Structure formats: structure tokens, C-alpha cells
Coordinates of C-alpha atoms in Angstrom, one line a residue:
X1 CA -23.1 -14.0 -76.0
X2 CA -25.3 -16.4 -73.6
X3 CA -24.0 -17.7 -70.9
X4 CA -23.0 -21.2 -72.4
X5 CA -20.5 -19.7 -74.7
X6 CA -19.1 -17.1 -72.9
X7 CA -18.6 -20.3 -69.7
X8 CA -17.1 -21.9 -72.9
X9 CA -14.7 -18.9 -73.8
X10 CA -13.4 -18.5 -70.0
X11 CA -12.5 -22.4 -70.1
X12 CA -10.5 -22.4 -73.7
X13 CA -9.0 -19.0 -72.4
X14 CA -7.9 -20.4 -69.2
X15 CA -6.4 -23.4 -70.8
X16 CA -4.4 -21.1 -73.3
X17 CA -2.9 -19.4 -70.5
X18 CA -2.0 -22.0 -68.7
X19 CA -0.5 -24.3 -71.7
X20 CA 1.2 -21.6 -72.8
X21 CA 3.2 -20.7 -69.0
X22 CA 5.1 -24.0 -69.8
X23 CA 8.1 -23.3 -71.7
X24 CA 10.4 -26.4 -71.5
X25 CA 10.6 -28.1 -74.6
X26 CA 12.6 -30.2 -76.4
X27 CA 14.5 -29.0 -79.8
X28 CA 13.9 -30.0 -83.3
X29 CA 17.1 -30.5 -85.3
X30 CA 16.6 -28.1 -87.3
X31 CA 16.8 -25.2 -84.4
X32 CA 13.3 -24.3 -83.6
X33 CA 11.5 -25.7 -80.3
X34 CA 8.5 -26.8 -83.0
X35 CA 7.0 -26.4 -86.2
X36 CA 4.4 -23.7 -86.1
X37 CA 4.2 -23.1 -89.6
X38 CA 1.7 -22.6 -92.6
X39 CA 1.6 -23.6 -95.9
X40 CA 2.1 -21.9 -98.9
X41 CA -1.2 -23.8 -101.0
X42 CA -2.0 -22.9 -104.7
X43 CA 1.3 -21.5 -105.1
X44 CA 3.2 -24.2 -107.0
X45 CA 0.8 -26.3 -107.3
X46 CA -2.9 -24.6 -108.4
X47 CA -6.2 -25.3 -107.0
X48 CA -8.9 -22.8 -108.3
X49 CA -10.7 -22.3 -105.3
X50 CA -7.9 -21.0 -103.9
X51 CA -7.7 -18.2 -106.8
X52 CA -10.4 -19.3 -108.8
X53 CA -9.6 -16.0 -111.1
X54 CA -6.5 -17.9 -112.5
X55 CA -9.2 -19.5 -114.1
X56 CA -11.2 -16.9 -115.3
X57 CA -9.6 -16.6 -118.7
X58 CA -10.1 -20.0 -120.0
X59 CA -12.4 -20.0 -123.7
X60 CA -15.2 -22.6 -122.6
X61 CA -13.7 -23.1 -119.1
X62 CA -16.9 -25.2 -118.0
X63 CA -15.4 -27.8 -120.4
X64 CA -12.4 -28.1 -118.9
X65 CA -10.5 -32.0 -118.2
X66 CA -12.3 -34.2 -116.0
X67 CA -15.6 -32.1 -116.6
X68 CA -18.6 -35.0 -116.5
X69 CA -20.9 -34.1 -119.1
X70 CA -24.3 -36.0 -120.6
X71 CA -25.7 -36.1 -124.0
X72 CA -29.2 -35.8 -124.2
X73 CA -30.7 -36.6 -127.9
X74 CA -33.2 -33.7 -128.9
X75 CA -34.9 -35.9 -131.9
X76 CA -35.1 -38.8 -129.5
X77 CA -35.4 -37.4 -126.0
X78 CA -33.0 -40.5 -125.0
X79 CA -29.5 -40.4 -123.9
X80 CA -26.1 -41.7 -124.9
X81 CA -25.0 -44.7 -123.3
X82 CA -22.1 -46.8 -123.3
X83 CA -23.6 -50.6 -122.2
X84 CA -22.1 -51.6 -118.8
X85 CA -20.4 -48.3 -118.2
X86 CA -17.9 -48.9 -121.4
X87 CA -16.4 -52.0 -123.2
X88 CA -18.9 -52.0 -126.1
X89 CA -21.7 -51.0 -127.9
X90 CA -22.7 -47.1 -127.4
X91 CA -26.8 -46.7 -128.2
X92 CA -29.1 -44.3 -127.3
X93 CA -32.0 -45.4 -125.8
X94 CA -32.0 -44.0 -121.8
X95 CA -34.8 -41.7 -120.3
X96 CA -32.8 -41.2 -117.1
X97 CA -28.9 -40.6 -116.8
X98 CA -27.2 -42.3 -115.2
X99 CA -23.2 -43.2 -114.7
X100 CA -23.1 -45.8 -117.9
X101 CA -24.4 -42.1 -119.6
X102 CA -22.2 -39.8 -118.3
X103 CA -18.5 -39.1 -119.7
X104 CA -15.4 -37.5 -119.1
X105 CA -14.3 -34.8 -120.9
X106 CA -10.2 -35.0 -122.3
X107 CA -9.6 -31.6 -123.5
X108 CA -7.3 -31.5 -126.4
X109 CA -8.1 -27.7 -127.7
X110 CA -11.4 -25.2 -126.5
X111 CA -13.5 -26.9 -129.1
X112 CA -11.8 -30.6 -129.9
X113 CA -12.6 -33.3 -127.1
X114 CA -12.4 -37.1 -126.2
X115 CA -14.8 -38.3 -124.0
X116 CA -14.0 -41.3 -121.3
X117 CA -16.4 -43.7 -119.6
X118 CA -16.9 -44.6 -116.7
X119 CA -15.0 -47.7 -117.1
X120 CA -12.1 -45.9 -118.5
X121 CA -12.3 -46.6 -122.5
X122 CA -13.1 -43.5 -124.7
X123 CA -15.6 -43.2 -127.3
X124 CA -14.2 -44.5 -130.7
X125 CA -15.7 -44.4 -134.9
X126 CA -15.4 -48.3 -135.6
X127 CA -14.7 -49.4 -139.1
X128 CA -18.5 -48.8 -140.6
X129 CA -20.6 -45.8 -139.0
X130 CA -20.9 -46.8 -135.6
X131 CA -19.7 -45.3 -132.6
X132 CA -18.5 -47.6 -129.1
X133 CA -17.1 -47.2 -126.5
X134 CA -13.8 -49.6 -126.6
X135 CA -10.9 -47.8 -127.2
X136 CA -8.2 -48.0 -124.4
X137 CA -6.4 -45.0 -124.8
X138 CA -7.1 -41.7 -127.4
X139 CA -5.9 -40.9 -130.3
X140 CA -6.9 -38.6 -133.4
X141 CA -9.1 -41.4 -134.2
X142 CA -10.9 -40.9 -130.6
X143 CA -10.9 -36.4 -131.2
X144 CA -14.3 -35.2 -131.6
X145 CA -15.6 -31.0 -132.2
X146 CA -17.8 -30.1 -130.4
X147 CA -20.3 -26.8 -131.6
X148 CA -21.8 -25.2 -128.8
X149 CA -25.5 -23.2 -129.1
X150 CA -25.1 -22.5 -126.1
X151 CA -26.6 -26.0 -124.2
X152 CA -27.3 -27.9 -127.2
X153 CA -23.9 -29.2 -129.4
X154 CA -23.4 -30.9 -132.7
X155 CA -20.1 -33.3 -132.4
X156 CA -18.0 -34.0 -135.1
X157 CA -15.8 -36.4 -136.6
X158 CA -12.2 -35.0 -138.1
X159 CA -13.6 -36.4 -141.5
X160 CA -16.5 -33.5 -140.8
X161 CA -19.2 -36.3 -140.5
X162 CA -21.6 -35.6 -137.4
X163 CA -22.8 -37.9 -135.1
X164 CA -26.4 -38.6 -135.3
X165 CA -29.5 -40.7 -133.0
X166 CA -31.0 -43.2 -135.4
X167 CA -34.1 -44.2 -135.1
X168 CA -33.2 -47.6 -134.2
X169 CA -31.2 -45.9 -130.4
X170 CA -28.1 -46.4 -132.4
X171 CA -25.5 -43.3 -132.2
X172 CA -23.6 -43.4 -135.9
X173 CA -21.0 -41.3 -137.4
X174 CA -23.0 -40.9 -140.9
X175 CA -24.9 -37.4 -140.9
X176 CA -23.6 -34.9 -143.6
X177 CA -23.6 -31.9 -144.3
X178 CA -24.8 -28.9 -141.5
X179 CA -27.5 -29.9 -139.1
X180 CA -29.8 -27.3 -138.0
X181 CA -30.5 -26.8 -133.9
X182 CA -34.0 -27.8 -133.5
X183 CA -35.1 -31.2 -133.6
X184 CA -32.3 -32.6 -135.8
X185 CA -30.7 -36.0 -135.3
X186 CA -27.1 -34.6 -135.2
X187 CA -28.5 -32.1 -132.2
X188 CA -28.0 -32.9 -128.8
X189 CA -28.5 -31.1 -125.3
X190 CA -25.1 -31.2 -123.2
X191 CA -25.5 -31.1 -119.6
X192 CA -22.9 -30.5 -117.3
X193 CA -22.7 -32.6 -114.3
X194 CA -19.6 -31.7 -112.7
X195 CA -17.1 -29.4 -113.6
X196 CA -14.8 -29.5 -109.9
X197 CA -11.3 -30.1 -111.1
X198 CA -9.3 -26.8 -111.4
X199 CA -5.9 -27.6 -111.1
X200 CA -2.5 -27.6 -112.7
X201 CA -3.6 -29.8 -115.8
X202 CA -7.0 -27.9 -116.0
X203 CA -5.6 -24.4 -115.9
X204 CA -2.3 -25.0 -118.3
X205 CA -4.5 -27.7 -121.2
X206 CA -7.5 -25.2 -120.6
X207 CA -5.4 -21.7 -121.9
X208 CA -2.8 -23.5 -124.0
X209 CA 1.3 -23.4 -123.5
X210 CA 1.9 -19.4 -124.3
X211 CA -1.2 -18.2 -122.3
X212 CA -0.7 -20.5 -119.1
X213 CA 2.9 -20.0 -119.2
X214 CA 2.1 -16.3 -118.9
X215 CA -1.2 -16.5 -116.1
X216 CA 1.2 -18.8 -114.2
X217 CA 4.3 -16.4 -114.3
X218 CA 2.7 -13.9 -113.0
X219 CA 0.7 -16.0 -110.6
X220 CA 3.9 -17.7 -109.2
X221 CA 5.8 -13.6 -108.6
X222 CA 2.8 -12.4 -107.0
X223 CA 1.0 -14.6 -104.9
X224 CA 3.8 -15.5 -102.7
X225 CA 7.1 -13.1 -102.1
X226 CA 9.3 -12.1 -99.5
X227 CA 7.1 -9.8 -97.5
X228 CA 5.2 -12.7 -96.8
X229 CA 7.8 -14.1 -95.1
X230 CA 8.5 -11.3 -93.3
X231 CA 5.2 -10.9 -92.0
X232 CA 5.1 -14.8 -90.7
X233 CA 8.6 -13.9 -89.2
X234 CA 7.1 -11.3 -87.7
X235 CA 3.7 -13.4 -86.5
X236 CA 5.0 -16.0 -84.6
X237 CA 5.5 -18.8 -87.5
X238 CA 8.9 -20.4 -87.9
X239 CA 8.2 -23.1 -91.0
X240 CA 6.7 -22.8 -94.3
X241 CA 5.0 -26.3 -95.7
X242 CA 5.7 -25.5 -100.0
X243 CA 3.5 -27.5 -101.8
X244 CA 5.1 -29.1 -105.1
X245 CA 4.6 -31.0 -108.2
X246 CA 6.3 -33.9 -110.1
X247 CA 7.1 -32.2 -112.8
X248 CA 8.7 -29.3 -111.1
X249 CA 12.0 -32.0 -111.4
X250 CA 11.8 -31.5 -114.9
X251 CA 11.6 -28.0 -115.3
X252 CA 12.5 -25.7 -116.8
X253 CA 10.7 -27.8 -119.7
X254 CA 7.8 -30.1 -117.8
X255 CA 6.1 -32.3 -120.5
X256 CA 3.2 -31.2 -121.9
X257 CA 1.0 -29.9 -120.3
X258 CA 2.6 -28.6 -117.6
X259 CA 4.3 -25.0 -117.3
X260 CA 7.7 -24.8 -116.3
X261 CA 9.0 -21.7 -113.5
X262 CA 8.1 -23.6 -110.1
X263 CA 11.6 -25.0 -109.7
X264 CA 13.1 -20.9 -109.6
X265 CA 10.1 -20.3 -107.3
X266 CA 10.9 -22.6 -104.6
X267 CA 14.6 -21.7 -105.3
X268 CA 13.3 -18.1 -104.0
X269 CA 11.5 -19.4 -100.7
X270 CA 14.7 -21.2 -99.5
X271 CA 16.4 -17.7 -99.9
X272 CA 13.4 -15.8 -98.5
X273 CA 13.5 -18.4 -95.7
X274 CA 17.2 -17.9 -94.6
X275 CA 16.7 -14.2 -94.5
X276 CA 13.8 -14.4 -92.3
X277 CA 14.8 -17.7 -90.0
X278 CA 12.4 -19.5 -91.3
X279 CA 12.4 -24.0 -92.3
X280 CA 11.2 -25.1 -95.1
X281 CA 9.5 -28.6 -95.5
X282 CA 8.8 -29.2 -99.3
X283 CA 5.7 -31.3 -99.8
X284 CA 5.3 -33.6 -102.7
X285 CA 1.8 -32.7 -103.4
X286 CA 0.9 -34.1 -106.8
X287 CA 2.6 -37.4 -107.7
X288 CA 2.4 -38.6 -111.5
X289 CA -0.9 -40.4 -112.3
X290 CA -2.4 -38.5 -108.8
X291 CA -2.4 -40.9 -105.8
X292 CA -6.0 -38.9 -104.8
X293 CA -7.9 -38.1 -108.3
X294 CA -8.3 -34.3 -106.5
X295 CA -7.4 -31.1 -108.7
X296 CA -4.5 -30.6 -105.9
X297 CA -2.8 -34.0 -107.1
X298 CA -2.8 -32.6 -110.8
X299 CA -5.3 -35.4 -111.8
X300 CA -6.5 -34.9 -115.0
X301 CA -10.1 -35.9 -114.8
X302 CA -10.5 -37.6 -111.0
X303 CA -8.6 -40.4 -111.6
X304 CA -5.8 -41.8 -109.2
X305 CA -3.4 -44.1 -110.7
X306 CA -0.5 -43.3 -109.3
X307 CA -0.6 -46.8 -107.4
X308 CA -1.2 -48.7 -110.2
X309 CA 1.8 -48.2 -112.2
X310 CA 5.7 -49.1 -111.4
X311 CA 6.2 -46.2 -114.0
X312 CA 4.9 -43.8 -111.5
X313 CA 6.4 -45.0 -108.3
X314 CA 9.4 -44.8 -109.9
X315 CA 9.1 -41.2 -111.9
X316 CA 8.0 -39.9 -107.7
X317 CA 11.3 -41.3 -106.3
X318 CA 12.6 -39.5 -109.0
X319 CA 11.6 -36.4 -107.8
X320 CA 11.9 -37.0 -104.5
X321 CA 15.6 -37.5 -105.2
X322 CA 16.0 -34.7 -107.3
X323 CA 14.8 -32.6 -104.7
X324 CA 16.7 -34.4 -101.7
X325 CA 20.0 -33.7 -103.5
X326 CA 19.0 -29.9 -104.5
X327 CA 18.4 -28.7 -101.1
X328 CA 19.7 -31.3 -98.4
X329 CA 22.7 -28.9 -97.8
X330 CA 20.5 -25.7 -97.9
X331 CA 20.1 -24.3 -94.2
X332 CA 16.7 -23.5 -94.5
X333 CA 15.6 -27.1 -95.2
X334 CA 13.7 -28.6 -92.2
X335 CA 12.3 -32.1 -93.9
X336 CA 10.8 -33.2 -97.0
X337 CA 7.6 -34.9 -97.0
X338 CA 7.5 -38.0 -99.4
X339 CA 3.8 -37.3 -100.6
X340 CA 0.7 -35.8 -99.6
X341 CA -2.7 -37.4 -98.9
X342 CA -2.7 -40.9 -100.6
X343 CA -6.1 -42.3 -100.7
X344 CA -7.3 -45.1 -98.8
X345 CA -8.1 -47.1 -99.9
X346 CA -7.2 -46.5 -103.7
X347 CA -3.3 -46.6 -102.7
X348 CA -2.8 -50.1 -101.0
X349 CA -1.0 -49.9 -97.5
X350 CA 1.6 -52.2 -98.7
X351 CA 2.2 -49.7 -102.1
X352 CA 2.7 -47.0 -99.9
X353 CA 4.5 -48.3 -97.1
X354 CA 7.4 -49.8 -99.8
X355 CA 7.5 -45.8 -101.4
X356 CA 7.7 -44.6 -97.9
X357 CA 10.5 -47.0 -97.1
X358 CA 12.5 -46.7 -100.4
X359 CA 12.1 -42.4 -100.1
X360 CA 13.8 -42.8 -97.1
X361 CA 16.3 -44.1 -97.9
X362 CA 16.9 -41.5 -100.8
X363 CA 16.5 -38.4 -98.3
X364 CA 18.9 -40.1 -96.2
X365 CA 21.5 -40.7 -99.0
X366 CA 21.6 -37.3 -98.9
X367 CA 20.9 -36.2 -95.2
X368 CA 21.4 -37.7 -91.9
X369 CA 19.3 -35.0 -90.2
X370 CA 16.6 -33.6 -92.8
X371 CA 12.9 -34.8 -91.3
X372 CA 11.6 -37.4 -93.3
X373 CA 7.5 -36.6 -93.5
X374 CA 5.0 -39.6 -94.1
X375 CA 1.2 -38.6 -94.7
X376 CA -1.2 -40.9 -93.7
X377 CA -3.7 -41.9 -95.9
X378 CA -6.9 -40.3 -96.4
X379 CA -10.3 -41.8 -96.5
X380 CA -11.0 -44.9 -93.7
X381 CA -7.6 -45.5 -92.2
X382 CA -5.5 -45.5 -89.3
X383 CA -2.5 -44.0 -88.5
X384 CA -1.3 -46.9 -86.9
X385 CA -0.7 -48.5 -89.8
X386 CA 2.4 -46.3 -90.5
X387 CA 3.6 -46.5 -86.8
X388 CA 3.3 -50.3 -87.8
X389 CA 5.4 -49.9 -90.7
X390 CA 9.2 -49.3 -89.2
X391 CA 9.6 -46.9 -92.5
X392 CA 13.1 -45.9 -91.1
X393 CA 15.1 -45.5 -88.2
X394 CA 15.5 -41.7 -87.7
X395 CA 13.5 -38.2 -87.8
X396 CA 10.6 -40.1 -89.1
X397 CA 7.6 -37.8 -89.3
X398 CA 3.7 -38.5 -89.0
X399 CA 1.7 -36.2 -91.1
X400 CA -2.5 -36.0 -89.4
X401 CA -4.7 -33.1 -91.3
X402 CA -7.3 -32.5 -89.5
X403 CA -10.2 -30.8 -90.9
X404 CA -13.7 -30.2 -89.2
X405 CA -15.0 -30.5 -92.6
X406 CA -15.4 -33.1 -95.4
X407 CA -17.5 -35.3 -93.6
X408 CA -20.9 -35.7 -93.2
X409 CA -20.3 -36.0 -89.1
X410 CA -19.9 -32.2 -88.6
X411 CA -22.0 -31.4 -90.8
X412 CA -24.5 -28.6 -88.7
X413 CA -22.1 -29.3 -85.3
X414 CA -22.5 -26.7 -83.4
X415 CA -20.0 -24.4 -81.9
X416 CA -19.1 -26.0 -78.9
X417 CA -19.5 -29.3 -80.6
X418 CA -17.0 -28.5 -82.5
X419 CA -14.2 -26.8 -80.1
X420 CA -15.6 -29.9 -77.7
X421 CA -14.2 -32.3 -80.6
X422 CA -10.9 -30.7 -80.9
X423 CA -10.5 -31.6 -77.1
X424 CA -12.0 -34.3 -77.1
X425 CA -11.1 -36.4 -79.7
X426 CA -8.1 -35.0 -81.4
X427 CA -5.9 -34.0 -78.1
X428 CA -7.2 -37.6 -77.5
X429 CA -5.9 -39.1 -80.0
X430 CA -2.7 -37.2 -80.0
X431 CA -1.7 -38.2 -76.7
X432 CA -1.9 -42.1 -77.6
X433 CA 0.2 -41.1 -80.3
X434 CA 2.8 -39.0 -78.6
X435 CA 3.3 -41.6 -76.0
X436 CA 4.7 -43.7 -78.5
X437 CA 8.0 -44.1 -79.6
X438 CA 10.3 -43.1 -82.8
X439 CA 8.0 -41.4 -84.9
X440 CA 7.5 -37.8 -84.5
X441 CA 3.8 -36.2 -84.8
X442 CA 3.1 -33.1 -87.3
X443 CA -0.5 -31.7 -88.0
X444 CA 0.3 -31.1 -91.8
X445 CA -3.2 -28.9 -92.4
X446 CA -5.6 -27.5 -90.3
X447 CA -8.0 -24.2 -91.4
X448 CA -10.1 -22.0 -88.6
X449 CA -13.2 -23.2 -90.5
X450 CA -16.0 -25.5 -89.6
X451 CA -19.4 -26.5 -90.9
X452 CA -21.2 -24.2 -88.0
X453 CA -23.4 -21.9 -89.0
X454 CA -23.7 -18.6 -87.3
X455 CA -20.5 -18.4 -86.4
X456 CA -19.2 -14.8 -84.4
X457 CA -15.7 -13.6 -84.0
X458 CA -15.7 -14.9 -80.5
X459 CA -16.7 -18.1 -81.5
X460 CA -14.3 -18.3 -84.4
X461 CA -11.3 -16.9 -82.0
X462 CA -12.3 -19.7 -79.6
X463 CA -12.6 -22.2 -82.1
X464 CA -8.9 -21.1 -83.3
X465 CA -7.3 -21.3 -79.6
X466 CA -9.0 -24.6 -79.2
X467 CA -6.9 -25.6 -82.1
X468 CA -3.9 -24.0 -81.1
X469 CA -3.9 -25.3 -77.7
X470 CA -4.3 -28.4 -79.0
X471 CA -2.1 -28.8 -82.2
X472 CA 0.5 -27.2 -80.2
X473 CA 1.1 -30.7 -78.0
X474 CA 1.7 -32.2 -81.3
X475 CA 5.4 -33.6 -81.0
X476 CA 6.4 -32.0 -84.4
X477 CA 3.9 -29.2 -85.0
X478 CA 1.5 -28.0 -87.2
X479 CA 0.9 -26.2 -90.3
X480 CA -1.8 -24.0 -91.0
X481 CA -3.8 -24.5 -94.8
X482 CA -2.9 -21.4 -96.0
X483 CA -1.5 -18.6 -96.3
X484 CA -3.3 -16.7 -98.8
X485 CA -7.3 -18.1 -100.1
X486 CA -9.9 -16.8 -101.5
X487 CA -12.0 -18.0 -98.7
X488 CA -11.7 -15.5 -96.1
X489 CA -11.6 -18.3 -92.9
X490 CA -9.1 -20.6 -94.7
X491 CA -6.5 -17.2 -95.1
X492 CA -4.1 -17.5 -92.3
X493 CA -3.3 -13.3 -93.3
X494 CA -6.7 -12.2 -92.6
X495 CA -7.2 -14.7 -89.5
X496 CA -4.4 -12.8 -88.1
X497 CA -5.3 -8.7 -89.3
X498 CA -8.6 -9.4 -88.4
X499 CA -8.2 -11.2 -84.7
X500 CA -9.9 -14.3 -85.8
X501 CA -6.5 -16.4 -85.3
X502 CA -4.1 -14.9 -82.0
X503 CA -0.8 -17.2 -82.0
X504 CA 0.7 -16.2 -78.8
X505 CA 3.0 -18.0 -77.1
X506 CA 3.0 -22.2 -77.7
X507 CA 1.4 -24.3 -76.0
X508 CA 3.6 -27.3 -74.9
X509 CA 1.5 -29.7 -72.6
X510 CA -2.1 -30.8 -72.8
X511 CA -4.5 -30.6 -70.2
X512 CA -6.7 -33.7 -69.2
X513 CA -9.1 -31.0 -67.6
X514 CA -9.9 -29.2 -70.8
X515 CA -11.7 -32.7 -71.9
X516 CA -14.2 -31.7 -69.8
X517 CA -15.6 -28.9 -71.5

């Protein structure tokens, strides 16, 4: 180590120790001094780079919802378009791909499809030949087959016409009979632009009911039980955040295509919870429509519309008071957070703020003491808007996630860059917002993970305490993203059996000194 970073590890370690010789602090109502807790992420609600082999089962799993694929004509080296991004015609006639050219898969089996736009209208037969792109929503009419050899694809109507490239840049729905794969009209090259959304609708829609219902049953006894929450018991972590879905309301029979068994799962954490002393806090984490278009909200091809429709709104307080009136009475129940990371600024402030306001009120019909939890929006806002708000008048909670990733700013930061930002700017920021009154702050998500490169233990342990130290003043707690992943960093387990994370005792104060590293 040179002698920057090990100056760099005596400073973090001496604030550690001293943060953590303070031990007054005031008491949540739920019996613990604060949340230090972690959550329980691609449990009950999937994302596949969590456990991307949930996924690896899947016939033509790079096809999967949401996937963004391009046609590429192999008679007319031109692609398929749909003029102004959808709305109209559909020709073929581009040399370069661009958005009007590229389309979103809806999977309806491992070989049917219906393709979206950009501008949201799906790829229709019209009365004669031709194909455009105008129809709102998809029917049979909208289902096309696709045969794969392997990168090039013939697509077919369900009356077993093919569509072709005419010589005039026109795509029709007129060639019969069995096209060959060379240089045939009906012949097209597929490529695959993006294929990033593995989540609930993905993994159940990609295997079918029978098969997900099985991956996810033995997904959902395996991946979580109650020896890990023993061991969090046992490491210093009083709080489990349990990520949810809408559906799980609805279960044991979700509608289609969702897979029912999440509702008996979280049934099993509250019980696992009580015989370890630990809270739970269940987090809505994927509203109907998806208020984020990100696999975790369930979207099923990166679109959010959550905001946009009463319908939804409505179907989320649903859950929310479904949930509210299952477990308010439950002893293991710390708070209930309305819904996670709403976009900014897809979901409007003044949307969110009347949810916030009317879930409230629903957690309170239930519970005078339960936390109410309100994330802040993702994306270019500030949480001042929420302090702003007046959402309610008692245990009101502030969600922050704080990531040193996902933005192009710490992109190659350097290791003290990074542990100087944590003091810097987010003890910072958390002061201001401490100081103020009523609402309670939590940090929702945080991973021992950064952008760095070159990275050693001892940077990564220092990393973490800077973190800890920090998070730790937060006036609810924190909540470490996750338990179990994949990824070895963003696995609170192996953070703490291999030393990278060392909880200790909590810290309670900040220290303005510490800004100085």
C-alpha cells in the first residue's frame, strides 16, 4: 500500500472508532436503536443478474419481452422501418438503423412474436398485402412466427403467408410457399440490439405457466430461508427490506403472466423474522404498468406507465392495502414502503406526491405506529421535494439509495475519490437533511461496489467503513442491496465471510473532521 492510502485507511479507521464509542441514541418504534438491515433482492421479485441461471432454461431466451431487435433485408441490404418511429407506413428502404428501425419484441410463445415501435403501435397486415405500423394494441391479427437460421429469420403470418422486401422498399404480406435462406425476399438478418430486461414478466412469459411455476418454486425455497436469518441475527443486522410485486395481492392465482407462491414466501420471512428479532419493511418494488421501465419494476419491455393510468394507481393502493391489513398486527413489521424508485422525471412530482399521500393514509387505517417509507425519485430530482410534500403527519420515512455507480461521474474515480465522496457529499447531504424536522431518513440501498478499478481488500474494507460510518448517521438506517448476488461485491454474505464488509458496532454521530480527508 503507498503511503496515500494507508494515511487514508488510519483516517476512516480512526473515525470508525470514534463514531462508534457514542452509544446514545434514540429508539425506533419498532424496538431497535436503527435499521441496519439488508435486503432480500431477486427473491420475490426476479432480476437476472442477480441469478441470471433462473434464466438459463428459457428456448430462445435472447428473444425474450422488451428484447430490441432490427430487420435487415438480405435481397435488399435495407432495413425495416416504420416512418416517424410508428403511426404509418412500414417500407424498407434504410442503410443505417436507427430507432424508427428498431422494434420491441412482445413474446407470446418461443417462436410467435409482436413487434412494438418506438412510438408504441405494433406492426399490423392491413386489409390488402401491406404491412404498417398503426395498430394500438395486439392482437392475433398483430402475431407473427418467426424461423430462426440462426441470425437470419423468415416471419410469418398465421394465414402462413411470409413477409417479403419488394423491390419497390415496400414490406408485404404476399410471399408463398417456403423461401429458401440465401438471397430470398422473405429472408431477413435479425440483429439483436438489446436484450437487458430479465425479470418477473421475462422469466415467467419466457418458460411458460408449468415451467416458471416450477424454476420459481424452487427459486423462492432456496434462495432465501431461515438460516439466512440466522446468520444476519447473528452479524449485526436487525431489519430485512423484502422486495415485492403487485401481483403478489392476487396470489395464489396472479394474472397471466405472473406465478403465484410469493404471498406464502413473505408469510415465511415474518415468521423467520420473529424467531430471530428481526423487522421487516416490505417494499413495493414493481407497481402495475412499472413506474421505472427496469426488469426490477416487472416492465415488460422498458416501458413505465404506471403514472399514466388511474387504473394503475388504483390496482398499487390496492396492494398496498392488502398488504397493510395482512401484516399491520404482525410483530415483526417495522414499515411498509409505498413504492420503490419512481422515475423522474417519467412519474410527475404531483402523481407521486397524491399516491404517497393517499398510501398513507391506508397504512394508517390500519396502523398508528408501522413506518410509512417514501422513495424519492430517481433520475434528476431532489429530495426536497418530498420534505416539501407534508405526505403525513407521523413515522414518515425518506428513502436515498445511494450508489457510486450508474452515472457517468464516477465513472474511473479513484479509490479515495470515491471514499472522499461518501464524506463528502453524502454525510453532507445527510446532515442538512437530518437537521430537519418530521421526516425520518433511511438509506434504502447501498452495495460495497464502485466503478474503481484495481481495487484491494484494503481498499474495498475502507470503502465499506466509509459507508458504514457514514449511513450509520442516517436518522432511520440503511439497508444493504443484497443479501445473496451473483456479483461477488454486491453479496452482503461474502462481504462479510470474506472481511470485505466488518459491521461492528453503529456509528451514531458524524464527524465534520472526516470531510477533510
Amino acid at each position: 500500500m503507498d503511503f496515500k492510502r494507508w494515511v487514508l485507511a488510519v483516517l476512516v479507521f480512526c473515525c470508525h472508532l470514534l463514531s462508534g464509542a457514542h452509544s446514545s441514541v434514540s429508539h425506533l418504534s419498532g424496538g431497535i436503536s436503527k435499521v441496519r438491515g439488508v435486503n432480500l433482492g431477486g427473491w420475490l421479485v426476479v432480476e437476472g443478474w442477480i441469478k441470471p441461471s433462473l434464466f438459463d432454461g428459457i428456448p430462445n431466451g435472447d428473444m425474450l419481452d422488451g428484447t430490441q431487435v432490427q430487420f435487415k433485408s438480405v435481397s435488399l441490404q435495407k432495413y425495416i422501418s416504420a416512418e416517424n418511429g410508428g403511426g404509418g407506413n412500414v417500407s424498407v428502404d434504410r442503410d443505417v438503423a436507427s430507432s424508427w428501425e428498431t422494434f420491441k419484441l412482445w413474446r407470446v410463445t418461443e417462436t410467435e412474436f409482436q413487434f412494438r415501435c418506438i412510438g408504441g403501435q405494433f406492426l399490423t397486415p392491413n386489409g390488402g398485402d401491406s404491412i404498417s405500423a398503426t395498430a394500438a394494441s395486439p392482437s392475433v391479427t398483430e402475431t407473427f412466427t418467426i424461423d430462426r437460421n440462426p441470425d437470419r429469420v423468415h416471419i410469418k403470418l398465421l394465414n402462413g403467408n411470409y413477409l417479403q422486401a419488394t423491390s419497390d422498399n415496400l414490406l408485404s404480406a404476399d410471399y408463398v410457399g417456403q423461401p429458401g435462406w440465401d438471397n430470398d425476399a422473405a429472408t431477413f438478418e435479425m440483429i439483436i440490439v438489446e436484450n437487458n430486461l430479465h425479470g418477473d414478466y421475462q422469466l415467467a412469459n419466457g418458460y411458460g405457466p408449468e415451467k416458471a411455476k416450477e424454476v420459481l418454486m424452487r427459486h423462492r425455497s432456496s434462495f432465501i430461508t431461515i438460516e439466512d436469518f440466522s446468520f444476519l441475527s447473528r452479524h449485526g443486522i436487525n431489519t430485512v427490506r423484502i422486495p415485492v410485486g403487485w401481483w403478489i395481492a392476487q396470489d395464489p392465482n396472479p394474472p397471466a403472466p405472473f406465478v403465484g407462491g410469493s404471498l406464502e414466501a413473505l408469510d415465511n420471512a415474518f415468521s423467520w423474522a420473529q424467531v430471530n428479532n428481526l423487522r421487516c419493511i416490505i417494499d413495493l418494488h414493481a407497481a402495475p404498468g412499472s413506474q421505472n421501465g427496469m426488469e426490477h419494476s416487472a416492465s415488460r419491455d422498458g416501458s413505465a406507465d404506471w403514472p399514466s393510468s388511474p387504473k394503475y394507481i388504483s390496482q398499487s393502493l390496492d396492494v398496498i392495502d392488502f398488504l397493510s391489513s395482512r401484516y399491520a398486527d404482525h410483530p415483526a413489521l417495522l414499515g411498509i414502503e409505498l413504492l420503490n424508485e419512481p422515475s423522474a422525471p417519467g412519474v410527475p412530482l404531483d402523481v407521486l406526491v397524491s399516491y404517497y399521500m393517499k398510501g398513507y393514509q391506508i397504512v394508517r387505517s390500519y396502523s398508528s405506529t408501522a413506518y410509512v417509507i417514501l422513495c424519492q425519485r430517481i433520475g434528476n430530482a431532489d429530495p426536497m421535494e418530498l420534505y416539501q410534500a407534508k405526505i403525513g403527519a407521523s413515522n414518515i420515512v425518506l428513502d436515498l439509495h445511494y450508489y457510486n455507480l450508474f452515472d457517468s461521474f464516477f465513472d474511473n474515480m479513484s479509490v479515495e475519490a470515491n471514499i472522499q465522496y461518501v464524506f463528502k457529499n453524502r454525510e453532507t447531504q445527510l446532515q442538512a437533511l437530518n437537521s430537519l424536522n418530521g421526516i425520518l431518513i433511511y438509506i434504502g440501498e447501498w452495495v460495497n461496489e464502485w466503478n474503481a478499478t484495481n481495487g484491494s481488500q484494503t481498499d474495498y474494507v475502507n470503502f465499506g467503513r466509509a459507508q458504514l460510518d457514514v449511513y450509520d448517521t442516517a436518522s432511520f438506517g440503511w439497508t444493504y442491496w443484497t443479501l445473496k448476488n451473483a456479483r461477488m461485491h454486491w453479496d452482503f454474505e461474502w462481504n462479510i465471510r470474506n472481511g470485505y464488509l466488518q459491521i461492528g458496532n453503529a456509528s451514531n454521530l458524524s464527524f465534520p473532521w472526516c470531510n477533510l480527508i
